[in-house]
Amino acid sequence: MSTQPRIAPGRLRELGPVNWVVWQVLSRAAGTDDAHLFSTLGRTGGLFRGWLHFSGRLMPAGKLSRFESELVILRVAHLRDCEYETDHHIRLGKRAGVTREILERLRTGPQAEGWSAKERALLTVVDQLVDTRDVDDTAWSALAQHYDEKRLIEIILLANQYEGLASTITTLRIQTDH
């Protein structure tokens, strides 16, 4: 499989002035000169801004804690073997309290020692969603012991958003940021 980007990251001409400014701001916030995800998706015009609004409502503006959101995202990234998502969210995860030890546990999964019952339930649901596109009743009941209905829906949307994003990144061969 080729590792060259299928669609090159855009610049001012391809992004347009609004998306160019958004890309610049998001790149700086991500700690890079060129957040390739945003300079690639930004080529879609208003669709990019709509996606950013939806994505941003899930993370960082969601009701889950940033730590829980990063657990979900990093587990999805690991399961999908998405280097871009992993690299980006290791940086963001550090700010939310995801340590090296937690990253190692995330690679092992929900069966690793050291997770709370809540974290184990969360990661079990993520694993099932990525693996089967559904959640069995046992895993759902375990998760529902820890979250209200709004957060249950948000967890499913968040996991699926990042699973779809991993698929987009992989298919477009978006390169990691430098």
Tab-separated table of C-alpha atoms in Angstrom:
chain	number	residue	atom	x	y	z
A	1	MET	CA	0.000	0.000	0.000
A	2	SER	CA	1.300	3.420	-0.947
A	3	THR	CA	2.094	5.813	1.875
A	4	GLN	CA	2.018	8.921	-0.302
A	5	PRO	CA	-0.952	11.229	0.340
A	6	ARG	CA	-3.743	10.639	-2.155
A	7	ILE	CA	-4.747	14.301	-1.822
A	8	ALA	CA	-2.032	16.786	-0.953
A	9	PRO	CA	-2.593	19.161	1.964
A	10	GLY	CA	-4.050	22.419	0.685
A	11	ARG	CA	-2.721	25.916	0.998
A	12	LEU	CA	-4.427	29.294	0.640
A	13	ARG	CA	-5.560	28.710	-2.954
A	14	GLU	CA	-7.082	25.268	-2.247
A	15	LEU	CA	-8.414	26.063	1.231
A	16	GLY	CA	-9.796	29.524	0.629
A	17	PRO	CA	-9.214	32.348	3.107
A	18	VAL	CA	-11.587	31.132	5.845
A	19	ASN	CA	-10.340	27.533	5.945
A	20	TRP	CA	-6.748	28.761	5.589
A	21	VAL	CA	-7.116	30.819	8.785
A	22	VAL	CA	-8.870	27.915	10.554
A	23	TRP	CA	-6.043	25.580	9.484
A	24	GLN	CA	-3.411	28.027	10.784
A	25	VAL	CA	-5.127	28.363	14.175
A	26	LEU	CA	-5.710	24.610	14.551
A	27	SER	CA	-2.142	23.812	13.517
A	28	ARG	CA	-0.740	26.126	16.162
A	29	ALA	CA	-3.096	24.687	18.788
A	30	ALA	CA	-1.873	21.208	17.821
A	31	GLY	CA	1.736	22.340	18.210
A	32	THR	CA	2.693	22.000	14.541
A	33	ASP	CA	3.205	24.231	11.509
A	34	ASP	CA	0.911	22.079	9.368
A	35	ALA	CA	-1.805	19.898	10.853
A	36	HIS	CA	-2.154	17.773	7.716
A	37	LEU	CA	-5.602	16.532	8.676
A	38	PHE	CA	-6.983	20.066	8.647
A	39	SER	CA	-5.058	21.226	5.561
A	40	THR	CA	-6.399	18.185	3.697
A	41	LEU	CA	-10.008	18.200	4.889
A	42	GLY	CA	-10.066	21.989	4.614
A	43	ARG	CA	-10.098	21.549	0.838
A	44	THR	CA	-13.820	20.690	1.135
A	45	GLY	CA	-14.889	24.281	1.891
A	46	GLY	CA	-17.962	24.586	4.102
A	47	LEU	CA	-18.123	20.830	4.659
A	48	PHE	CA	-14.872	21.122	6.612
A	49	ARG	CA	-16.317	23.771	8.914
A	50	GLY	CA	-19.482	21.708	9.454
A	51	TRP	CA	-17.388	18.665	10.308
A	52	LEU	CA	-15.240	20.764	12.675
A	53	HIS	CA	-18.351	22.007	14.458
A	54	PHE	CA	-19.688	18.474	14.929
A	55	SER	CA	-16.303	17.067	15.903
A	56	GLY	CA	-15.607	19.931	18.285
A	57	ARG	CA	-18.973	19.436	20.012
A	58	LEU	CA	-17.825	15.897	20.823
A	59	MET	CA	-14.263	16.830	21.782
A	60	PRO	CA	-13.234	19.125	23.410
A	61	ALA	CA	-16.715	20.561	24.076
A	62	GLY	CA	-18.417	17.271	24.966
A	63	LYS	CA	-19.839	16.330	28.350
A	64	LEU	CA	-17.347	13.511	28.895
A	65	SER	CA	-14.189	14.416	30.760
A	66	ARG	CA	-11.219	15.118	28.509
A	67	PHE	CA	-9.501	12.102	30.054
A	68	GLU	CA	-12.404	9.801	29.134
A	69	SER	CA	-12.607	11.286	25.637
A	70	GLU	CA	-8.904	10.679	25.104
A	71	LEU	CA	-9.235	7.073	26.318
A	72	VAL	CA	-11.940	6.499	23.705
A	73	ILE	CA	-10.030	8.225	20.906
A	74	LEU	CA	-6.682	6.602	21.646
A	75	ARG	CA	-8.253	3.148	21.874
A	76	VAL	CA	-10.006	3.647	18.526
A	77	ALA	CA	-6.752	4.903	16.989
A	78	HIS	CA	-4.907	1.845	18.306
A	79	LEU	CA	-7.536	-0.620	17.104
A	80	ARG	CA	-7.586	1.013	13.658
A	81	ASP	CA	-3.767	1.240	13.571
A	82	CYS	CA	-4.095	4.930	12.719
A	83	GLU	CA	-0.704	6.489	13.336
A	84	TYR	CA	-1.911	10.038	12.656
A	85	GLU	CA	-4.759	9.836	15.185
A	86	THR	CA	-2.509	8.117	17.731
A	87	ASP	CA	0.292	10.660	17.392
A	88	HIS	CA	-2.046	13.648	17.579
A	89	HIS	CA	-3.985	12.338	20.573
A	90	ILE	CA	-0.942	11.216	22.544
A	91	ARG	CA	-0.045	14.930	22.646
A	92	LEU	CA	-3.598	15.946	23.563
A	93	GLY	CA	-3.958	13.038	25.970
A	94	LYS	CA	-0.922	14.129	27.982
A	95	ARG	CA	-2.712	17.403	28.718
A	96	ALA	CA	-5.718	15.382	29.935
A	97	GLY	CA	-3.695	13.092	32.219
A	98	VAL	CA	-2.962	10.150	29.904
A	99	THR	CA	0.437	8.916	31.075
A	100	ARG	CA	2.837	6.469	29.385
A	101	GLU	CA	1.581	3.754	31.713
A	102	ILE	CA	-2.007	4.420	30.692
A	103	LEU	CA	-0.991	4.368	27.016
A	104	GLU	CA	0.506	0.913	27.527
A	105	ARG	CA	-2.708	-0.270	29.186
A	106	LEU	CA	-4.691	1.193	26.289
A	107	ARG	CA	-2.665	-0.914	23.868
A	108	THR	CA	-3.563	-4.021	25.866
A	109	GLY	CA	-7.196	-3.025	26.141
A	110	PRO	CA	-9.998	-3.344	28.661
A	111	GLN	CA	-8.614	-6.614	30.025
A	112	ALA	CA	-5.423	-4.899	31.284
A	113	GLU	CA	-4.914	-4.594	35.020
A	114	GLY	CA	-5.419	-1.170	36.568
A	115	TRP	CA	-8.613	0.084	34.943
A	116	SER	CA	-11.503	1.187	37.119
A	117	ALA	CA	-14.839	-0.543	36.471
A	118	LYS	CA	-16.001	2.607	34.650
A	119	GLU	CA	-12.911	2.752	32.408
A	120	ARG	CA	-13.111	-0.993	31.686
A	121	ALA	CA	-16.776	-0.652	30.669
A	122	LEU	CA	-15.937	2.324	28.453
A	123	LEU	CA	-13.098	0.538	26.674
A	124	THR	CA	-15.100	-2.670	26.275
A	125	VAL	CA	-17.801	-0.722	24.439
A	126	VAL	CA	-15.194	0.958	22.223
A	127	ASP	CA	-13.663	-2.408	21.346
A	128	GLN	CA	-17.045	-3.866	20.457
A	129	LEU	CA	-18.040	-0.868	18.345
A	130	VAL	CA	-14.840	-0.997	16.307
A	131	ASP	CA	-14.915	-4.791	16.012
A	132	THR	CA	-18.615	-5.487	15.393
A	133	ARG	CA	-20.227	-2.054	14.806
A	134	ASP	CA	-22.558	-2.863	17.731
A	135	VAL	CA	-22.503	-3.327	21.512
A	136	ASP	CA	-23.880	-6.395	23.253
A	137	ASP	CA	-26.343	-6.104	26.140
A	138	THR	CA	-23.783	-7.086	28.787
A	139	ALA	CA	-21.315	-4.366	27.768
A	140	TRP	CA	-24.119	-1.812	27.417
A	141	SER	CA	-25.469	-2.581	30.901
A	142	ALA	CA	-21.991	-2.249	32.400
A	143	LEU	CA	-21.505	1.138	30.713
A	144	ALA	CA	-24.989	2.343	31.689
A	145	GLN	CA	-24.097	1.858	35.367
A	146	HIS	CA	-21.658	4.768	35.036
A	147	TYR	CA	-23.206	7.204	32.549
A	148	ASP	CA	-26.535	8.925	31.981
A	149	GLU	CA	-28.373	8.637	28.660
A	150	LYS	CA	-26.849	11.801	27.167
A	151	ARG	CA	-23.340	10.597	27.867
A	152	LEU	CA	-24.118	7.085	26.595
A	153	ILE	CA	-25.162	8.569	23.265
A	154	GLU	CA	-22.118	10.838	23.256
A	155	ILE	CA	-19.773	7.883	23.829
A	156	ILE	CA	-21.208	6.055	20.817
A	157	LEU	CA	-21.008	9.188	18.650
A	158	LEU	CA	-17.439	9.924	19.799
A	159	ALA	CA	-16.166	6.404	19.137
A	160	ASN	CA	-17.824	6.292	15.733
A	161	GLN	CA	-16.609	9.799	14.826
A	162	TYR	CA	-13.003	8.785	15.475
A	163	GLU	CA	-13.428	5.392	13.839
A	164	GLY	CA	-14.718	7.132	10.713
A	165	LEU	CA	-11.951	9.706	10.956
A	166	ALA	CA	-9.354	6.919	11.191
A	167	SER	CA	-10.843	5.420	8.031
A	168	THR	CA	-10.673	8.812	6.279
A	169	ILE	CA	-7.066	9.392	7.363
A	170	THR	CA	-6.040	5.897	6.268
A	171	THR	CA	-7.838	6.061	2.919
A	172	LEU	CA	-6.490	9.520	2.060
A	173	ARG	CA	-3.016	8.488	3.366
A	174	ILE	CA	-2.775	11.666	5.437
A	175	GLN	CA	0.766	11.937	6.741
A	176	THR	CA	1.592	12.523	10.406
A	177	ASP	CA	2.463	16.082	11.396
A	178	HIS	CA	6.075	17.044	11.897
